[in-house]
Short mmCIF file of N, CA and C in Angstrom, two decimals:
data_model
loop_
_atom_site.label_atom_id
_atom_site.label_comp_id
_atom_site.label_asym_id
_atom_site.label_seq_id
_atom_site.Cartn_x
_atom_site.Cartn_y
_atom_site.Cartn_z
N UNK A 1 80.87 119.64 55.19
CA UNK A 1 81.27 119.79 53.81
C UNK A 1 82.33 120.89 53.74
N UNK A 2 83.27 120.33 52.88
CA UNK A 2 84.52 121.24 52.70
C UNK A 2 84.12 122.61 51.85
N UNK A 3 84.07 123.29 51.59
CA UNK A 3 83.80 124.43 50.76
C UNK A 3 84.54 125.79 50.45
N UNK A 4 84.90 126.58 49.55
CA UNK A 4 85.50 127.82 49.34
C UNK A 4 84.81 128.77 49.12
N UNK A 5 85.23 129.83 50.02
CA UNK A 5 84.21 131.13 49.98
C UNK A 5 84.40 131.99 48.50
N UNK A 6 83.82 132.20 47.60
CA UNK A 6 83.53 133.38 46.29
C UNK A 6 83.01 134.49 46.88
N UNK A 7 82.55 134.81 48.21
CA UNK A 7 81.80 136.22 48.16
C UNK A 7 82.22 136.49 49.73
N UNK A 8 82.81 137.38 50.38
CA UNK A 8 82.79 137.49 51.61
C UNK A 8 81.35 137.90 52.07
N UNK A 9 81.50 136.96 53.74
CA UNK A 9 80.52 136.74 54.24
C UNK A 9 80.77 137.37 55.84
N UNK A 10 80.26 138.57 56.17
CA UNK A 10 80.63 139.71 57.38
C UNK A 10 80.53 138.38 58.40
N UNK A 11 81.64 138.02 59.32
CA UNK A 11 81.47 137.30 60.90
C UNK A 11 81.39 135.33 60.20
N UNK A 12 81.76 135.09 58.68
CA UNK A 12 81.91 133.79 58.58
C UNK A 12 83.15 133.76 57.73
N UNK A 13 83.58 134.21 56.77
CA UNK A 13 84.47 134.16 55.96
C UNK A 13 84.71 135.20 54.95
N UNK A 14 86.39 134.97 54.28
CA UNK A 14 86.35 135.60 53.24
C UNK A 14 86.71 135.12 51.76
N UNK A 15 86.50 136.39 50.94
CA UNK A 15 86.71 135.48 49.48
C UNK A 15 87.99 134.41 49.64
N UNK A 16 87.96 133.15 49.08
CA UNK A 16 88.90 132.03 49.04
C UNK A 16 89.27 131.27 50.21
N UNK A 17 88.87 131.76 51.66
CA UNK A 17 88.82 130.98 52.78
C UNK A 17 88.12 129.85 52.32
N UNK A 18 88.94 128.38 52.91
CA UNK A 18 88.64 127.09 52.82
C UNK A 18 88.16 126.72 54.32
N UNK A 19 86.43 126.32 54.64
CA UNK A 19 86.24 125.95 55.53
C UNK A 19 85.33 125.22 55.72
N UNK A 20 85.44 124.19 56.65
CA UNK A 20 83.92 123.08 56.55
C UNK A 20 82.78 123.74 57.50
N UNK A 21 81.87 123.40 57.07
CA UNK A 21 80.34 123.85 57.35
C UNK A 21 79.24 122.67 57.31
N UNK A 22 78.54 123.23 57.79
CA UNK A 22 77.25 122.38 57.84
C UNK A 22 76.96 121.55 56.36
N UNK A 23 76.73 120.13 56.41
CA UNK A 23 76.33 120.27 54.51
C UNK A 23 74.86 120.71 54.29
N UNK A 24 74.00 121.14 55.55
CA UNK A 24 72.42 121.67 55.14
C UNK A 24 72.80 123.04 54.41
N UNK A 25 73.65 123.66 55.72
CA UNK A 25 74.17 125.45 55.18
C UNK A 25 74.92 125.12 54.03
N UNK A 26 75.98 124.86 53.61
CA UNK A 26 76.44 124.33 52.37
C UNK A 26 75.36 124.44 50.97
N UNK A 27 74.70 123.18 51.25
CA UNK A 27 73.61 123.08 50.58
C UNK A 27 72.34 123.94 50.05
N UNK A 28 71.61 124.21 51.10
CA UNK A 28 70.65 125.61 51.10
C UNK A 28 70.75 126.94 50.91
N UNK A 29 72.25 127.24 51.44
CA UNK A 29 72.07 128.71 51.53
C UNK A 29 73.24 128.84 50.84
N UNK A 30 74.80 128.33 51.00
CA UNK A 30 75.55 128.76 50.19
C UNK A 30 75.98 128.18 48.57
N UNK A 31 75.60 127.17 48.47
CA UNK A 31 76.05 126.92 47.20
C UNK A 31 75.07 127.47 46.48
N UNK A 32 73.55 127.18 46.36
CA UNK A 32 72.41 127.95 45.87
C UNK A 32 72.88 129.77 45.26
N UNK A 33 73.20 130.36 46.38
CA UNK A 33 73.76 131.37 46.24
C UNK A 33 74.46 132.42 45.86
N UNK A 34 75.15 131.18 45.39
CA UNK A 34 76.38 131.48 44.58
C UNK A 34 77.36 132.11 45.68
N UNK A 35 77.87 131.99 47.21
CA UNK A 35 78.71 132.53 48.34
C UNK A 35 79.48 131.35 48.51
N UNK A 36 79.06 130.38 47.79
CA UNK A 36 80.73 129.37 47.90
C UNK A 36 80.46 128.06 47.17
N UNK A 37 81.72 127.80 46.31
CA UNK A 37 81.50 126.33 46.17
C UNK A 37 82.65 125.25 46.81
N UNK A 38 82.20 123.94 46.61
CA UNK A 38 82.42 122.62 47.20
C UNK A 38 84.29 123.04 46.98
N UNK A 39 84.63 122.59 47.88
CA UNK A 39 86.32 122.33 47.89
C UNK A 39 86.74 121.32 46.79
N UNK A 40 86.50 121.29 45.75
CA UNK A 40 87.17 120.28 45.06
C UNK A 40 88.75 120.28 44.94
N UNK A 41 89.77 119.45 44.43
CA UNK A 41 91.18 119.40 44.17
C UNK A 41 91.43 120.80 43.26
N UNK A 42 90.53 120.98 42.09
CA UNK A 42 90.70 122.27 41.22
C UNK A 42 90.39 123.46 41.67
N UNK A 43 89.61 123.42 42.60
CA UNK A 43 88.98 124.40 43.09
C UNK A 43 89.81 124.90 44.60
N UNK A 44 90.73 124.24 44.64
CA UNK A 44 91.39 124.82 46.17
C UNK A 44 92.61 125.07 45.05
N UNK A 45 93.35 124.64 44.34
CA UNK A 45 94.21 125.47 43.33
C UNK A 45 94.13 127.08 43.24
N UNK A 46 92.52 127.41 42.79
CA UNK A 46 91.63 128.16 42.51
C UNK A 46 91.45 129.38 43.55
N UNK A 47 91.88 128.88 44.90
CA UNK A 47 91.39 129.69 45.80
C UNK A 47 92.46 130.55 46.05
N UNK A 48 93.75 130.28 45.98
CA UNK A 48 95.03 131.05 45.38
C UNK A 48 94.49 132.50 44.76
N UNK A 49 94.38 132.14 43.37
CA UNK A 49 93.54 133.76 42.80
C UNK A 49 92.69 134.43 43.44
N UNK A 50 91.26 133.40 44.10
CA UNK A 50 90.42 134.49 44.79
C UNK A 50 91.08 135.01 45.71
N UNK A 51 92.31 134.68 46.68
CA UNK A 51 92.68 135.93 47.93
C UNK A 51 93.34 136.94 47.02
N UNK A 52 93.97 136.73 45.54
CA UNK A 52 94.60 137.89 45.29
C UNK A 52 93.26 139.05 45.35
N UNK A 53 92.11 138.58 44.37
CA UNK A 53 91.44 139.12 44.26
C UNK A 53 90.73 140.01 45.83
N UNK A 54 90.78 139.40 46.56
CA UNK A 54 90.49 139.64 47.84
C UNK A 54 91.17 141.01 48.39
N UNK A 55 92.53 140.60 47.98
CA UNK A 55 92.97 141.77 48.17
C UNK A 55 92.78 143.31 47.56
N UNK A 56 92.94 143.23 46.42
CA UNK A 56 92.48 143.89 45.34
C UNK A 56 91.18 144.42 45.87
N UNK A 57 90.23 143.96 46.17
CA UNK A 57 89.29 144.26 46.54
C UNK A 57 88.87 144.94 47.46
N UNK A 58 89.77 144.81 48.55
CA UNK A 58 90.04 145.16 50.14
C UNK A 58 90.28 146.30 50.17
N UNK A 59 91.45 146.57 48.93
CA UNK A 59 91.96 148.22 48.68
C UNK A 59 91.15 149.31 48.18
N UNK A 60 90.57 148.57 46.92
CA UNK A 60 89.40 149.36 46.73
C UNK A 60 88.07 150.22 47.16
N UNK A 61 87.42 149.12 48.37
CA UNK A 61 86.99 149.04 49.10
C UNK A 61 86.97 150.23 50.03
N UNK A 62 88.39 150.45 50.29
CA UNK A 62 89.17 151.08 51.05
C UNK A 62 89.24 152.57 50.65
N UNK A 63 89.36 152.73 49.67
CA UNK A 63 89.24 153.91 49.05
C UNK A 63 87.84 154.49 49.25
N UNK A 64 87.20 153.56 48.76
CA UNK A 64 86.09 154.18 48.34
C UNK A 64 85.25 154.56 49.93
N UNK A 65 85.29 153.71 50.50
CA UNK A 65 85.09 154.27 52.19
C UNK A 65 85.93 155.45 52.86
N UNK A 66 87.12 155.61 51.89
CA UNK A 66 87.65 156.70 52.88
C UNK A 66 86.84 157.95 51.93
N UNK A 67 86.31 157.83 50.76
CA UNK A 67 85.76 158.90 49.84
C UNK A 67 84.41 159.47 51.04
N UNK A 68 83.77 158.42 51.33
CA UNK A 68 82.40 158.71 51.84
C UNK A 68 82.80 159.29 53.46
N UNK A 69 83.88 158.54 53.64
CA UNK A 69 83.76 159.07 55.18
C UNK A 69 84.27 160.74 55.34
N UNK A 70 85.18 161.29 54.20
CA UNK A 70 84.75 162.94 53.96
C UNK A 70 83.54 163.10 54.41
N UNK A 71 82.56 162.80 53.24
CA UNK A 71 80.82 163.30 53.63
C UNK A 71 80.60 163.17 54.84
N UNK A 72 80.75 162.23 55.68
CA UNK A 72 80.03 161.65 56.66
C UNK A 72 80.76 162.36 58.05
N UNK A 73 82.34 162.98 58.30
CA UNK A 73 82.46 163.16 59.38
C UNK A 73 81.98 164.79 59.52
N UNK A 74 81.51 164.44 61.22
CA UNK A 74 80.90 165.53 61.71
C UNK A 74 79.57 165.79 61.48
N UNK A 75 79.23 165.08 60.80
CA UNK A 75 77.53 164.82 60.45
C UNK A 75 76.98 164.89 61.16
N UNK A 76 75.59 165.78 60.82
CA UNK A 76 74.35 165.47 61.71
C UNK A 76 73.00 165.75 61.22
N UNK A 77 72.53 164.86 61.39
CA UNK A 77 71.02 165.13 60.92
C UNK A 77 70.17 164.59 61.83
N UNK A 78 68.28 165.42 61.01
CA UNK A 78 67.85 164.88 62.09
C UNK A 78 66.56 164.08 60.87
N UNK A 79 65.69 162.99 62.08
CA UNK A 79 64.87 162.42 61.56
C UNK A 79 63.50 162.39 62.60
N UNK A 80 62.56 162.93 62.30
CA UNK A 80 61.47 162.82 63.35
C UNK A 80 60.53 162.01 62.96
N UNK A 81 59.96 161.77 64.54
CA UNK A 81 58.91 160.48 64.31
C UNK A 81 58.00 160.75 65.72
N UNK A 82 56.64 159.53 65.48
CA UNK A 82 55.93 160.14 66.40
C UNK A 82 56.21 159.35 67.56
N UNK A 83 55.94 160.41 68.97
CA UNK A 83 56.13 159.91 70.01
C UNK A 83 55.41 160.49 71.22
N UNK A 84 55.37 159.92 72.05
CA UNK A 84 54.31 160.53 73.18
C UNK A 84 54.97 162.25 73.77
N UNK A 85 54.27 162.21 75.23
CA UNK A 85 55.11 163.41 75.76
C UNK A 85 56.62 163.08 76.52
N UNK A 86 56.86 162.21 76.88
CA UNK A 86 57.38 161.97 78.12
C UNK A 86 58.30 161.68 76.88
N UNK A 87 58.87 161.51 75.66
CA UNK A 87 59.59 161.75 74.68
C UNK A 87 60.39 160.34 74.23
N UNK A 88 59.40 159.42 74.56
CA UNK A 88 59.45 158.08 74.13
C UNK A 88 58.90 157.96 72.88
N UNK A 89 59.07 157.30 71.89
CA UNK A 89 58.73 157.21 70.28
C UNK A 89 57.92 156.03 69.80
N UNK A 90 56.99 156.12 69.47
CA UNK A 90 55.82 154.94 69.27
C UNK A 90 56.62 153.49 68.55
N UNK A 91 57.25 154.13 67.53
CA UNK A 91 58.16 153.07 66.91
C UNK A 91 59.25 153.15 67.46
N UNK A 92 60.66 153.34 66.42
CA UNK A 92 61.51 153.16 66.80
C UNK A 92 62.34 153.55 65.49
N UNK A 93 63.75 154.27 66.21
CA UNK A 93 64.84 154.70 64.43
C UNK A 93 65.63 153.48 64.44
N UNK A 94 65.54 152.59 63.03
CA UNK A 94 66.33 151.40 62.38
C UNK A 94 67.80 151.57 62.29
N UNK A 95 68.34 150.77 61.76
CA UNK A 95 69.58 151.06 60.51
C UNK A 95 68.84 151.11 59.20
N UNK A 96 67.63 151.02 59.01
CA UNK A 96 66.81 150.99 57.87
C UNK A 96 66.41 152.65 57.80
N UNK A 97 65.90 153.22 58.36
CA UNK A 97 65.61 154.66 58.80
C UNK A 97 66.86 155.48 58.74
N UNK A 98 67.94 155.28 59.06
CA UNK A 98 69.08 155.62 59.10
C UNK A 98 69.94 155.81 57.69
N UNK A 99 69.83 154.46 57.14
CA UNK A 99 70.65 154.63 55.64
C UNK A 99 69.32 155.84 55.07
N UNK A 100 68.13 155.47 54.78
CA UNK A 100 67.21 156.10 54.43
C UNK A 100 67.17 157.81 54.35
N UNK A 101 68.15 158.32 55.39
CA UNK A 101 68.13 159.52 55.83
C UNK A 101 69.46 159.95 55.27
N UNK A 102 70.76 159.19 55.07
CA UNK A 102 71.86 159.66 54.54
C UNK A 102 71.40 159.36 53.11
N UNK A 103 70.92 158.48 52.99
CA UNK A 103 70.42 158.34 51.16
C UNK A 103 69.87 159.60 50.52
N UNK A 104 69.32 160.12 51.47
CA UNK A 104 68.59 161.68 51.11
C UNK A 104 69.53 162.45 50.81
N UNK A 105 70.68 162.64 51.62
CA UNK A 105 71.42 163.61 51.94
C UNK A 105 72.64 163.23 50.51
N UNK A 106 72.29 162.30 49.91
CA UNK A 106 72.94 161.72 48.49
C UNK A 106 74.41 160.90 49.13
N UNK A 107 74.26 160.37 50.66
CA UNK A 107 75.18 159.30 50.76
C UNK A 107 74.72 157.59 50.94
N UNK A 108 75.35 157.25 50.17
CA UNK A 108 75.52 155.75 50.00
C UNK A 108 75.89 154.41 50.97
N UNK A 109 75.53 154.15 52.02
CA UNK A 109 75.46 153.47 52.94
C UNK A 109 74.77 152.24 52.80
N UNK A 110 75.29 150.76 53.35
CA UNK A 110 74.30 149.82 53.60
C UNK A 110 73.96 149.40 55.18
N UNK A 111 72.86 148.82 55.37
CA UNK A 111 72.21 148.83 56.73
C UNK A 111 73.28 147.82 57.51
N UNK A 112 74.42 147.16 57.58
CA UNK A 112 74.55 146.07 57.33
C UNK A 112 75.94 147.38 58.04
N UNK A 113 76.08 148.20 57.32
CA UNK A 113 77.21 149.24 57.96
C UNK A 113 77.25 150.01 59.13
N UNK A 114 75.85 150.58 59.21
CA UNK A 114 75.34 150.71 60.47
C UNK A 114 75.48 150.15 61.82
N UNK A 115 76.28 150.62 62.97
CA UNK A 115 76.54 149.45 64.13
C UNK A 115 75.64 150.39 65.24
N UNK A 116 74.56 150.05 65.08
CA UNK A 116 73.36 150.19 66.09
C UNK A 116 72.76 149.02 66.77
N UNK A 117 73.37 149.03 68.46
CA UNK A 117 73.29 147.85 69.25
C UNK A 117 71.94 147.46 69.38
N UNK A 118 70.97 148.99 69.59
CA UNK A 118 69.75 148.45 69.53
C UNK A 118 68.47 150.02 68.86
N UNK A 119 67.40 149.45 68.74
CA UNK A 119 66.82 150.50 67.93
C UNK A 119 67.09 151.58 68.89
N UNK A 120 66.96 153.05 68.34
CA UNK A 120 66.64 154.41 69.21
C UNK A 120 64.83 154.09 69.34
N UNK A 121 64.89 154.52 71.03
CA UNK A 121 63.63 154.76 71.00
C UNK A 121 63.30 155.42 71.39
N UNK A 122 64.14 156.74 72.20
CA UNK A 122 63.68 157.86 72.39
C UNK A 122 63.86 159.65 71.68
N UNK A 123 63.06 160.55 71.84
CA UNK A 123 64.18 161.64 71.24
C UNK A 123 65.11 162.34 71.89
N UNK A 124 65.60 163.05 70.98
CA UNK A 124 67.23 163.60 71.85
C UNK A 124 68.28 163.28 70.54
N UNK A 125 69.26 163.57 71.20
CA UNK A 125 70.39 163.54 70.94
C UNK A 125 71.75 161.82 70.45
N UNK A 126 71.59 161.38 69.29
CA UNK A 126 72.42 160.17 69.52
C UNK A 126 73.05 160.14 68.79
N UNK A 127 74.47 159.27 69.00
CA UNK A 127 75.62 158.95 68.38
C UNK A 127 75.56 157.27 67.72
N UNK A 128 75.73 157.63 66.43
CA UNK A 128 75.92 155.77 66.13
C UNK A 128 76.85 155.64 65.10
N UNK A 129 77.57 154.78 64.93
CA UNK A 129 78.71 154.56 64.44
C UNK A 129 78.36 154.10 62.95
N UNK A 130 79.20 154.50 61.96
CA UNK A 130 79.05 154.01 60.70
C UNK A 130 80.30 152.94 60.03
N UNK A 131 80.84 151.68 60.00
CA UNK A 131 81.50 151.12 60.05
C UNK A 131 81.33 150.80 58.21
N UNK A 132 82.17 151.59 57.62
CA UNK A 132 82.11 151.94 56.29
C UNK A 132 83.46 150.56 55.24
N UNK A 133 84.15 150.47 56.26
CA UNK A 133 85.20 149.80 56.19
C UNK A 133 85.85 148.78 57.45
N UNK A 134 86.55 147.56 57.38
CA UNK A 134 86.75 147.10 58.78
C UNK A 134 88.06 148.19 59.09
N UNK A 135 88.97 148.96 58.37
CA UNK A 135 89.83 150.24 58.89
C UNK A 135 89.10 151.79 58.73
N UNK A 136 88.37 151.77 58.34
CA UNK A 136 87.11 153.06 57.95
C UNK A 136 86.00 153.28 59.10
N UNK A 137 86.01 153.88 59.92
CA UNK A 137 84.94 153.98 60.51
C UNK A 137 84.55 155.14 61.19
N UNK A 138 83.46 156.24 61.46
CA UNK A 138 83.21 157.52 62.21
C UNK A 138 81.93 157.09 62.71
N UNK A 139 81.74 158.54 63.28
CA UNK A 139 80.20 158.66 64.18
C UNK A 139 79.75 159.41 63.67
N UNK A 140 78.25 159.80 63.35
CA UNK A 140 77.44 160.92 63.38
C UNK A 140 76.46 161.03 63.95
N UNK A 141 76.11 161.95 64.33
CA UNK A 141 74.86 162.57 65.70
C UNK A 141 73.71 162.43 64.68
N UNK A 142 72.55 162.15 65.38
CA UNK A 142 71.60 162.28 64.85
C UNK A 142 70.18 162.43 65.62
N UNK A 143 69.58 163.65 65.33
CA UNK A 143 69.05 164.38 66.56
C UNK A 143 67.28 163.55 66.11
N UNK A 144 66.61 163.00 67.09
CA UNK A 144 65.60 162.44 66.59
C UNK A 144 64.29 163.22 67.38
N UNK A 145 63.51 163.67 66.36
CA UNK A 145 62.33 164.77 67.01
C UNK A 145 61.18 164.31 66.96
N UNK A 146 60.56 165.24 67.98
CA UNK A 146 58.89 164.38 68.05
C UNK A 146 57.96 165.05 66.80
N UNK A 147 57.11 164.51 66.36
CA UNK A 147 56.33 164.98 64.93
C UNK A 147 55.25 165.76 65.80
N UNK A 148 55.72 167.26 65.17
CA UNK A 148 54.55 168.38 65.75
C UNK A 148 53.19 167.76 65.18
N UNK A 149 52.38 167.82 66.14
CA UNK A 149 50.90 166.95 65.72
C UNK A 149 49.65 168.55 65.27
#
């Protein structure tokens, strides 16, 4: 099924990209959704405006990521959790744990921004990238401690 993207979609499309897809995915997940409708003749006219908008959007976007990435460079915080001796951690630090901890600190992040290849599972010392923007992006340390018992 032919379809036009209304909402960018991170690693499938962006607003007003015309592309065929599955008609289940079509069906189930994006039209439902409201993340794209059917390619009609009016509606690819249509898709003209959404890249302006796209753009427009892009810039904004843009701004507003370079606002946060002030806050964010050179950052460091820490988050503790429990873990044995040998300094392995029963659970594990998320991108869920992560926004959670700049949310404190009164910054605005989604998990989704976070580029953590895989959970932290030990303590110490780590670097993970905050990808705030696809031209916006820093690191901050974040020291993860064992919970004095």
């Amino acid at each position: 099924m032919k379809v036009i993207f209304i909402q960018n979609i991170k690693g499938v499309a962006q607003i007003g990209d015309i592309k065929n897809v599955a008609d289940g995915y079509a069906r189930n997940h994006l039209l439902p959704n409201k993340l794209a409708r059917q390619a009609t003749a009016e509606a690819v006219k249509q898709s003209e405006s959404l890249k302006k908008k796209r753009v427009e959007v892009y810039a904004v976007d843009k701004e507003h990521a370079l606002e946060i990435l002030k806050s964010l460079e050179g950052m460091s915080f820490d988050i503790v959790e429990d873990a044995n001796e040998e300094g392995h951690l029963y659970g594990s630090v998320s991108e869920k744990l992560i926004v959670k901890a700049l949310k404190d600190k009164k910054i605005a992040v989604k998990e989704d921004q976070v580029n953590l290849p895989e959970h932290i599972k030990t303590v110490g010392e780590h670097e993970v990238e905050i990808e705030l923007h696809p031209e916006v992006k820093t690191k901050v340390k974040i020291n993860v401690l064992a919970k004095e018992e």
